[in-house]
PDB file of C-alpha atoms and ligand atoms in Angstrom:
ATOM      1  CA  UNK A 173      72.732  28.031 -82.139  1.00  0.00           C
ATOM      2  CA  UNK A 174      70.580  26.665 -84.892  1.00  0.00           C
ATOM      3  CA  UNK A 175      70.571  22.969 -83.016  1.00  0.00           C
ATOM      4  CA  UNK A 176      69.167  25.231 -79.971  1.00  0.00           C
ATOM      5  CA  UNK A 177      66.529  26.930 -81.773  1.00  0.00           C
ATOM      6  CA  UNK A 178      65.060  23.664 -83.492  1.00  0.00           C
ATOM      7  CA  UNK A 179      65.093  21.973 -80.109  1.00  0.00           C
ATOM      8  CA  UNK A 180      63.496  24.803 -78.646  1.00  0.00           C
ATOM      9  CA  UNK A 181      60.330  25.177 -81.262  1.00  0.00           C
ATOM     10  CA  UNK A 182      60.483  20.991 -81.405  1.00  0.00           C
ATOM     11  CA  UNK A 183      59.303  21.582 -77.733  1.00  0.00           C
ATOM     12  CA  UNK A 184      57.110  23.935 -77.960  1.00  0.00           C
ATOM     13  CA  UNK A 185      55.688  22.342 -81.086  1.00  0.00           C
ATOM     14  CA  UNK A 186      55.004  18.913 -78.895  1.00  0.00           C
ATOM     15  CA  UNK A 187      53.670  20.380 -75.797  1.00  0.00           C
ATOM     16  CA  UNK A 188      50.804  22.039 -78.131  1.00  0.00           C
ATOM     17  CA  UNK A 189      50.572  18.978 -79.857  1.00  0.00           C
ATOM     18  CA  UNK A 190      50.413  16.647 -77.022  1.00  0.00           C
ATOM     19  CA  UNK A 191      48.025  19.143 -75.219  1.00  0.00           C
ATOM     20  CA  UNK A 192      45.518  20.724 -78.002  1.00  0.00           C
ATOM     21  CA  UNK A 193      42.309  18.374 -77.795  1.00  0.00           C
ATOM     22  CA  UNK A 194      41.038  15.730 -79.832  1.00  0.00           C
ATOM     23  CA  UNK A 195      37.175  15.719 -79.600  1.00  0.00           C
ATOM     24  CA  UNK A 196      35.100  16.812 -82.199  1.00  0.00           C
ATOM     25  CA  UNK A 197      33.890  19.965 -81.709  1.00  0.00           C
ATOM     26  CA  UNK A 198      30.450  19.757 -82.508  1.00  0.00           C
ATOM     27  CA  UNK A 199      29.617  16.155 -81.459  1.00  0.00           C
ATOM     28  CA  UNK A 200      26.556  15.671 -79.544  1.00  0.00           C
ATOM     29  CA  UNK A 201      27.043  14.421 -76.301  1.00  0.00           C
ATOM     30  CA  UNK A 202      25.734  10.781 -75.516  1.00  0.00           C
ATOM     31  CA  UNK A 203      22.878  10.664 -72.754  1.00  0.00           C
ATOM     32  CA  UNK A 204      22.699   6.782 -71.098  1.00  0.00           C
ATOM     33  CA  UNK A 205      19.912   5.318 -73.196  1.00  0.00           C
ATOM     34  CA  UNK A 206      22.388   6.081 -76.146  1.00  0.00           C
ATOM     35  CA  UNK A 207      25.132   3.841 -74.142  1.00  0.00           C
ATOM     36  CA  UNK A 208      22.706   1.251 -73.394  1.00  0.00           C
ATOM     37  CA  UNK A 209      21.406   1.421 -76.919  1.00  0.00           C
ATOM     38  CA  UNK A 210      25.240   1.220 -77.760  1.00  0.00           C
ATOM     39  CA  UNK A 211      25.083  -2.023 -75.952  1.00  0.00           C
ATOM     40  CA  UNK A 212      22.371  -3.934 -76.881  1.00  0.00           C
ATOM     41  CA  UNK A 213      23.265  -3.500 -80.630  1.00  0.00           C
ATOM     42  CA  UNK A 214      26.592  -5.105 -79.595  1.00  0.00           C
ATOM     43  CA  UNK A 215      25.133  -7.574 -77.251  1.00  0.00           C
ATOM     44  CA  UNK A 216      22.699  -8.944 -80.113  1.00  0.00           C
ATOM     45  CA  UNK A 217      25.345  -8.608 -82.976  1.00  0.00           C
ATOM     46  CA  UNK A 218      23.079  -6.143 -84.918  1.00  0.00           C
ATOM     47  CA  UNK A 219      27.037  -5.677 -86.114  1.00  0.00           C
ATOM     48  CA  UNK A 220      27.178  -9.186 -87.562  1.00  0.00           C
ATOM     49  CA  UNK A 221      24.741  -7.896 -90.520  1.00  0.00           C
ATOM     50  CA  UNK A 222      24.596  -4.181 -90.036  1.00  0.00           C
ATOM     51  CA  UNK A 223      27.134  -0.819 -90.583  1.00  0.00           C
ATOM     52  CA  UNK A 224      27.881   2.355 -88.489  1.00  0.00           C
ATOM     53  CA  UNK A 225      29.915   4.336 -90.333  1.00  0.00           C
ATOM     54  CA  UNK A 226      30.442   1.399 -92.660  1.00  0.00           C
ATOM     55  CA  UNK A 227      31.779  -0.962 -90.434  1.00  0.00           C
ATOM     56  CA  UNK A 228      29.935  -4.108 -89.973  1.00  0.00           C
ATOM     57  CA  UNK A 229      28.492  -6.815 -91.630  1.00  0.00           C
ATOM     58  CA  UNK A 230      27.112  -6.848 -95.201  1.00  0.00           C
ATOM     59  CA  UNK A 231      23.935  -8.416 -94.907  1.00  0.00           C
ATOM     60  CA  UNK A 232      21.960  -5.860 -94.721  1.00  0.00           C
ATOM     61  CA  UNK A 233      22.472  -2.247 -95.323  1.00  0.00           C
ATOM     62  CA  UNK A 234      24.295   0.637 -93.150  1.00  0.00           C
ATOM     63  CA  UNK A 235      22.242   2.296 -90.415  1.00  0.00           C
ATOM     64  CA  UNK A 236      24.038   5.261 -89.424  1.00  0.00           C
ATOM     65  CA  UNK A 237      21.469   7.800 -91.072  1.00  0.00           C
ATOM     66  CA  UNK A 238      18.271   5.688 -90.815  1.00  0.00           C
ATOM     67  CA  UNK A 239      16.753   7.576 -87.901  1.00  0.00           C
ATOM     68  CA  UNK A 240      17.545  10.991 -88.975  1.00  0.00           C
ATOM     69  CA  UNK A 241      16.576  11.050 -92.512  1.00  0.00           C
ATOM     70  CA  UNK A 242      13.138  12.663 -93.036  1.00  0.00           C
ATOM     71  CA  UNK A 243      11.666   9.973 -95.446  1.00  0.00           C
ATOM     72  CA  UNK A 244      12.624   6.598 -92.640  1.00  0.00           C
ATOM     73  CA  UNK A 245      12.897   8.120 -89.279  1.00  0.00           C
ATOM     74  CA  UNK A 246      12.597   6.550 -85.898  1.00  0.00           C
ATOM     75  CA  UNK A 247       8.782   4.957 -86.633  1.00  0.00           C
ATOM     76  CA  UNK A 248      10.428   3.119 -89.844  1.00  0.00           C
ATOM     77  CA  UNK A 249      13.711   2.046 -87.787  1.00  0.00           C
ATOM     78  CA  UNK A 250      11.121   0.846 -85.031  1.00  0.00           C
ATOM     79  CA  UNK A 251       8.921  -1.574 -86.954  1.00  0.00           C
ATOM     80  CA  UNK A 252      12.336  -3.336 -88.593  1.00  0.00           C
ATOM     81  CA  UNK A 253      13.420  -4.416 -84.809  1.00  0.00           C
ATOM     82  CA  UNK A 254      10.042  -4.640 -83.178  1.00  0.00           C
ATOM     83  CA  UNK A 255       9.303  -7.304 -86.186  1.00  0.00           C
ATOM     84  CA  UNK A 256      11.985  -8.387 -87.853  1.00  0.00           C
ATOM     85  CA  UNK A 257      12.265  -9.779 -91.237  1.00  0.00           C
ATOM     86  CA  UNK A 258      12.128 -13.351 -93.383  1.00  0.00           C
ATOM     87  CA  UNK A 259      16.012 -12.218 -93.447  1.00  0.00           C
ATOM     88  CA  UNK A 260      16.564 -10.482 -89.956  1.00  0.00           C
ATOM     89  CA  UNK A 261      15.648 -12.104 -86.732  1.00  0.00           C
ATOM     90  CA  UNK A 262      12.708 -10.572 -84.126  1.00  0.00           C
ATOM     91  CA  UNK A 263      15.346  -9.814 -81.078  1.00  0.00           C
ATOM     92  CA  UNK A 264      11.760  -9.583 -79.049  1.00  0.00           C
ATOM     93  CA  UNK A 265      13.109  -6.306 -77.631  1.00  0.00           C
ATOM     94  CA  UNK A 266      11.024  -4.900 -74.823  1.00  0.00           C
ATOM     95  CA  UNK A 267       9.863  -0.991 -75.618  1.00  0.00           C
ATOM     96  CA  UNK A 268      12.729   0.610 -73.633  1.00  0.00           C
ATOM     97  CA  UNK A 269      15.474  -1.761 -75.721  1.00  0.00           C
ATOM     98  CA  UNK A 270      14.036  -0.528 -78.973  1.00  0.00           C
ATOM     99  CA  UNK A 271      13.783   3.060 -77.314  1.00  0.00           C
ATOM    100  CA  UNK A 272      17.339   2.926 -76.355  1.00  0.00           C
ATOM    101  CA  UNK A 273      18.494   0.966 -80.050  1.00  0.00           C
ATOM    102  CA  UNK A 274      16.612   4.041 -81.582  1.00  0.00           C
ATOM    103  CA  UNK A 275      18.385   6.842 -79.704  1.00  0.00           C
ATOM    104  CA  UNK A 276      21.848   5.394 -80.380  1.00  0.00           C
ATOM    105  CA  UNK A 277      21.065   5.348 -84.147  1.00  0.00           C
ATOM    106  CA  UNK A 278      19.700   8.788 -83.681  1.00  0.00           C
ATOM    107  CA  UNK A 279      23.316   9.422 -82.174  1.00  0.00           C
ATOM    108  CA  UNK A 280      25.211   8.101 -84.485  1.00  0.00           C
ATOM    109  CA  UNK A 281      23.436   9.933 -87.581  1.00  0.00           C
ATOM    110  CA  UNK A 282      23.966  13.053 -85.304  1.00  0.00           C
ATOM    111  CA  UNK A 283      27.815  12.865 -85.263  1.00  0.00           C
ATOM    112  CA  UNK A 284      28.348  11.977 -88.734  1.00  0.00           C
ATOM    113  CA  UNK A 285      27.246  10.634 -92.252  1.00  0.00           C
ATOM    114  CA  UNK A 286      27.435   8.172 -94.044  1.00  0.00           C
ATOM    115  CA  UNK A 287      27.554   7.194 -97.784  1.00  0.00           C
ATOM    116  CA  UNK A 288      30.934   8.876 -97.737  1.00  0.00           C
ATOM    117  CA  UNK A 289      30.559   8.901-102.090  1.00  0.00           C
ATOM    118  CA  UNK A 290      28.131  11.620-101.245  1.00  0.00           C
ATOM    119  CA  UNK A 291      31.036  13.834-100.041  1.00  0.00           C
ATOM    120  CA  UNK A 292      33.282  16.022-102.288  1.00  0.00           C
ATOM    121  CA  UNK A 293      36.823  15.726-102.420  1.00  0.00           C
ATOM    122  CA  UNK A 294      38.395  19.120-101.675  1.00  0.00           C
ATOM    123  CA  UNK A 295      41.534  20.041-103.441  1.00  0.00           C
ATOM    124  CA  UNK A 296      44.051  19.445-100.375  1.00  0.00           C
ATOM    125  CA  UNK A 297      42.084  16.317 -99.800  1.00  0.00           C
ATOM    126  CA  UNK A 298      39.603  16.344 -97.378  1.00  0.00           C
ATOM    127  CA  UNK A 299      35.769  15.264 -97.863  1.00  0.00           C
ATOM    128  CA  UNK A 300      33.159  17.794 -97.040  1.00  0.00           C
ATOM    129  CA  UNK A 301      29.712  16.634 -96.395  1.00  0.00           C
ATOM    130  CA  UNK A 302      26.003  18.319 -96.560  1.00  0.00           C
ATOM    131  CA  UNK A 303      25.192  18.298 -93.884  1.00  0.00           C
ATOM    132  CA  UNK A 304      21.037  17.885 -92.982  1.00  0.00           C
TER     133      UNK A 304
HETATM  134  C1  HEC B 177      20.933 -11.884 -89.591  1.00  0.00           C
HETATM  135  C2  HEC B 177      21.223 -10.544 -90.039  1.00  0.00           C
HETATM  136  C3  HEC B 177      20.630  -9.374 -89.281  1.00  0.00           C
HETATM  137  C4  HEC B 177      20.757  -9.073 -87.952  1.00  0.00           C
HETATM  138  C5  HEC B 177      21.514  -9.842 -86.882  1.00  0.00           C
HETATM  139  C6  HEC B 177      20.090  -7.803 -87.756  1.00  0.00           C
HETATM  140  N1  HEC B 177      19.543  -7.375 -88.942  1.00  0.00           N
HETATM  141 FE1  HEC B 177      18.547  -5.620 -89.250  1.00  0.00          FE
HETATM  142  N2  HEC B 177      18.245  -6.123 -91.199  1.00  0.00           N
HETATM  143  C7  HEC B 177      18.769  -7.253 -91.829  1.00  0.00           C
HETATM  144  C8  HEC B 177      18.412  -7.210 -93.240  1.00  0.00           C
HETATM  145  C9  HEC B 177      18.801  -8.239 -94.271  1.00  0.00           C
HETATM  146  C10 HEC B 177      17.663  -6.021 -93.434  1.00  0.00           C
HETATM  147  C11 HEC B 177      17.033  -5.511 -94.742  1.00  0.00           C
HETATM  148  C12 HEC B 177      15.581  -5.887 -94.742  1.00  0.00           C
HETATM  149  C13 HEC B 177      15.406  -7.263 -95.303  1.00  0.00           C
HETATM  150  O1  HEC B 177      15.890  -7.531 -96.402  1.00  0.00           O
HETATM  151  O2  HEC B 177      14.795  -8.103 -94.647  1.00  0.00           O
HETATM  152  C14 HEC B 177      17.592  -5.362 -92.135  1.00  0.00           C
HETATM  153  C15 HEC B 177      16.947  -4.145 -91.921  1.00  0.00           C
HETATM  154  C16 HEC B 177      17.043  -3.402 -90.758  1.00  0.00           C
HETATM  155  C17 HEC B 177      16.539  -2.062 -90.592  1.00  0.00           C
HETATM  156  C18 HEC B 177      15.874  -1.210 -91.680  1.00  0.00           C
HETATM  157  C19 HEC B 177      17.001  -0.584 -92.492  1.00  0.00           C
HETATM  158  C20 HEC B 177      16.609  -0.012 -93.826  1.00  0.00           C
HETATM  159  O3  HEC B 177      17.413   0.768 -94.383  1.00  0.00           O
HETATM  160  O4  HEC B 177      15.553  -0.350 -94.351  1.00  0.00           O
HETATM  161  C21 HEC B 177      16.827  -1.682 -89.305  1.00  0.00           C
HETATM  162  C22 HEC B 177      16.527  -0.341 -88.647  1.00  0.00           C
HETATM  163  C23 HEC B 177      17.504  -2.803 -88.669  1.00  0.00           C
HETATM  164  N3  HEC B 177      17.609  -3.839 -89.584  1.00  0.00           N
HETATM  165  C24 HEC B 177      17.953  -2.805 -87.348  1.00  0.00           C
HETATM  166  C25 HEC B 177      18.579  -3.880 -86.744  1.00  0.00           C
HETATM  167  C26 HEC B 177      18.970  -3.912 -85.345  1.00  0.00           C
HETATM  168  C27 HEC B 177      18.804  -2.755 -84.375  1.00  0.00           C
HETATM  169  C28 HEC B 177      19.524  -5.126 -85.117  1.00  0.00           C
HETATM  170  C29 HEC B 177      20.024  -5.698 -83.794  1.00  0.00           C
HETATM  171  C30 HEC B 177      19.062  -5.686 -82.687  1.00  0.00           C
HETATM  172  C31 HEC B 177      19.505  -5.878 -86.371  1.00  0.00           C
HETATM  173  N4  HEC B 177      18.919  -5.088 -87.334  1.00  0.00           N
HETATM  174  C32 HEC B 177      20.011  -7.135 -86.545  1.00  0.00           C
HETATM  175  C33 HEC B 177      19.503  -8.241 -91.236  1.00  0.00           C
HETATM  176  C34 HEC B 177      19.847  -8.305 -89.897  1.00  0.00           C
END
């Protein structure tokens, strides 16, 4: 009877499991110059140097929250690719690739933060974040 009854919740248990969604609830959807702005910082290894998230190369610093924080924003984020740097290359972008760059950073800062040392650890051990 017992055997019965944990078989029977075990079921129920993994068809909820297996069915309840995964997406984040409040993620902003992506429009298509995010995609192709998703691409081209793939396609010209903006990854080799730079983070999302805090993946990437070390080079130079993270970029998830460049675009939306107040004091850099999108002008600030703009002038680094349009010009590059003695240490990062001019891609020679045309206005739409920069366009498209900015609104995946914009994207990315959207659906989450980064420094994670920032957030608190809560006592059953999650991080919580301020979020702008
Ligand atoms: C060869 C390494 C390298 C590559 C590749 C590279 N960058 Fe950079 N980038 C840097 C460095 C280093 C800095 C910091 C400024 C400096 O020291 O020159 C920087 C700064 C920036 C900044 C300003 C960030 C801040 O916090 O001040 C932005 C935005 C940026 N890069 C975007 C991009 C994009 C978009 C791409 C791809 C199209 C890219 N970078 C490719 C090395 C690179």
């Amino acid at each position: 009877m017992l055997f019965i009854a944990l078989f029977v919740s075990f079921f129920f248990y993994s068809a909820g499991v297996y069915t309840s969604g995964t997406a984040l609830i409040d993620a902003p959807s992506a429009s298509d110059s995010v995609h192709r702005g998703q691409a081209l910082f793939r396609e010209n290894n903006c990854w080799a140097c730079h983070q999302i998230y805090g993946l990437g190369g070390y080079m130079g610093p993270d970029l998830t929250n460049i675009v939306i924080n107040p004091d850099l924003g999108p002008d600030y984020a703009r002038l680094f690719i349009e010009e590059g740097t003695d240490r990062m290359p001019n891609f020679e972008l045309n206005t739409r690739e920069v366009d498209d760059i900015i609104a995946y950073l914009e994207h990315a800062g959207a659906a989450g933060n980064y420094n994670p040392k920032k957030g608190k650890v809560t006592w059953y051990g999650t991080v919580e974040y301020d979020r702008e």
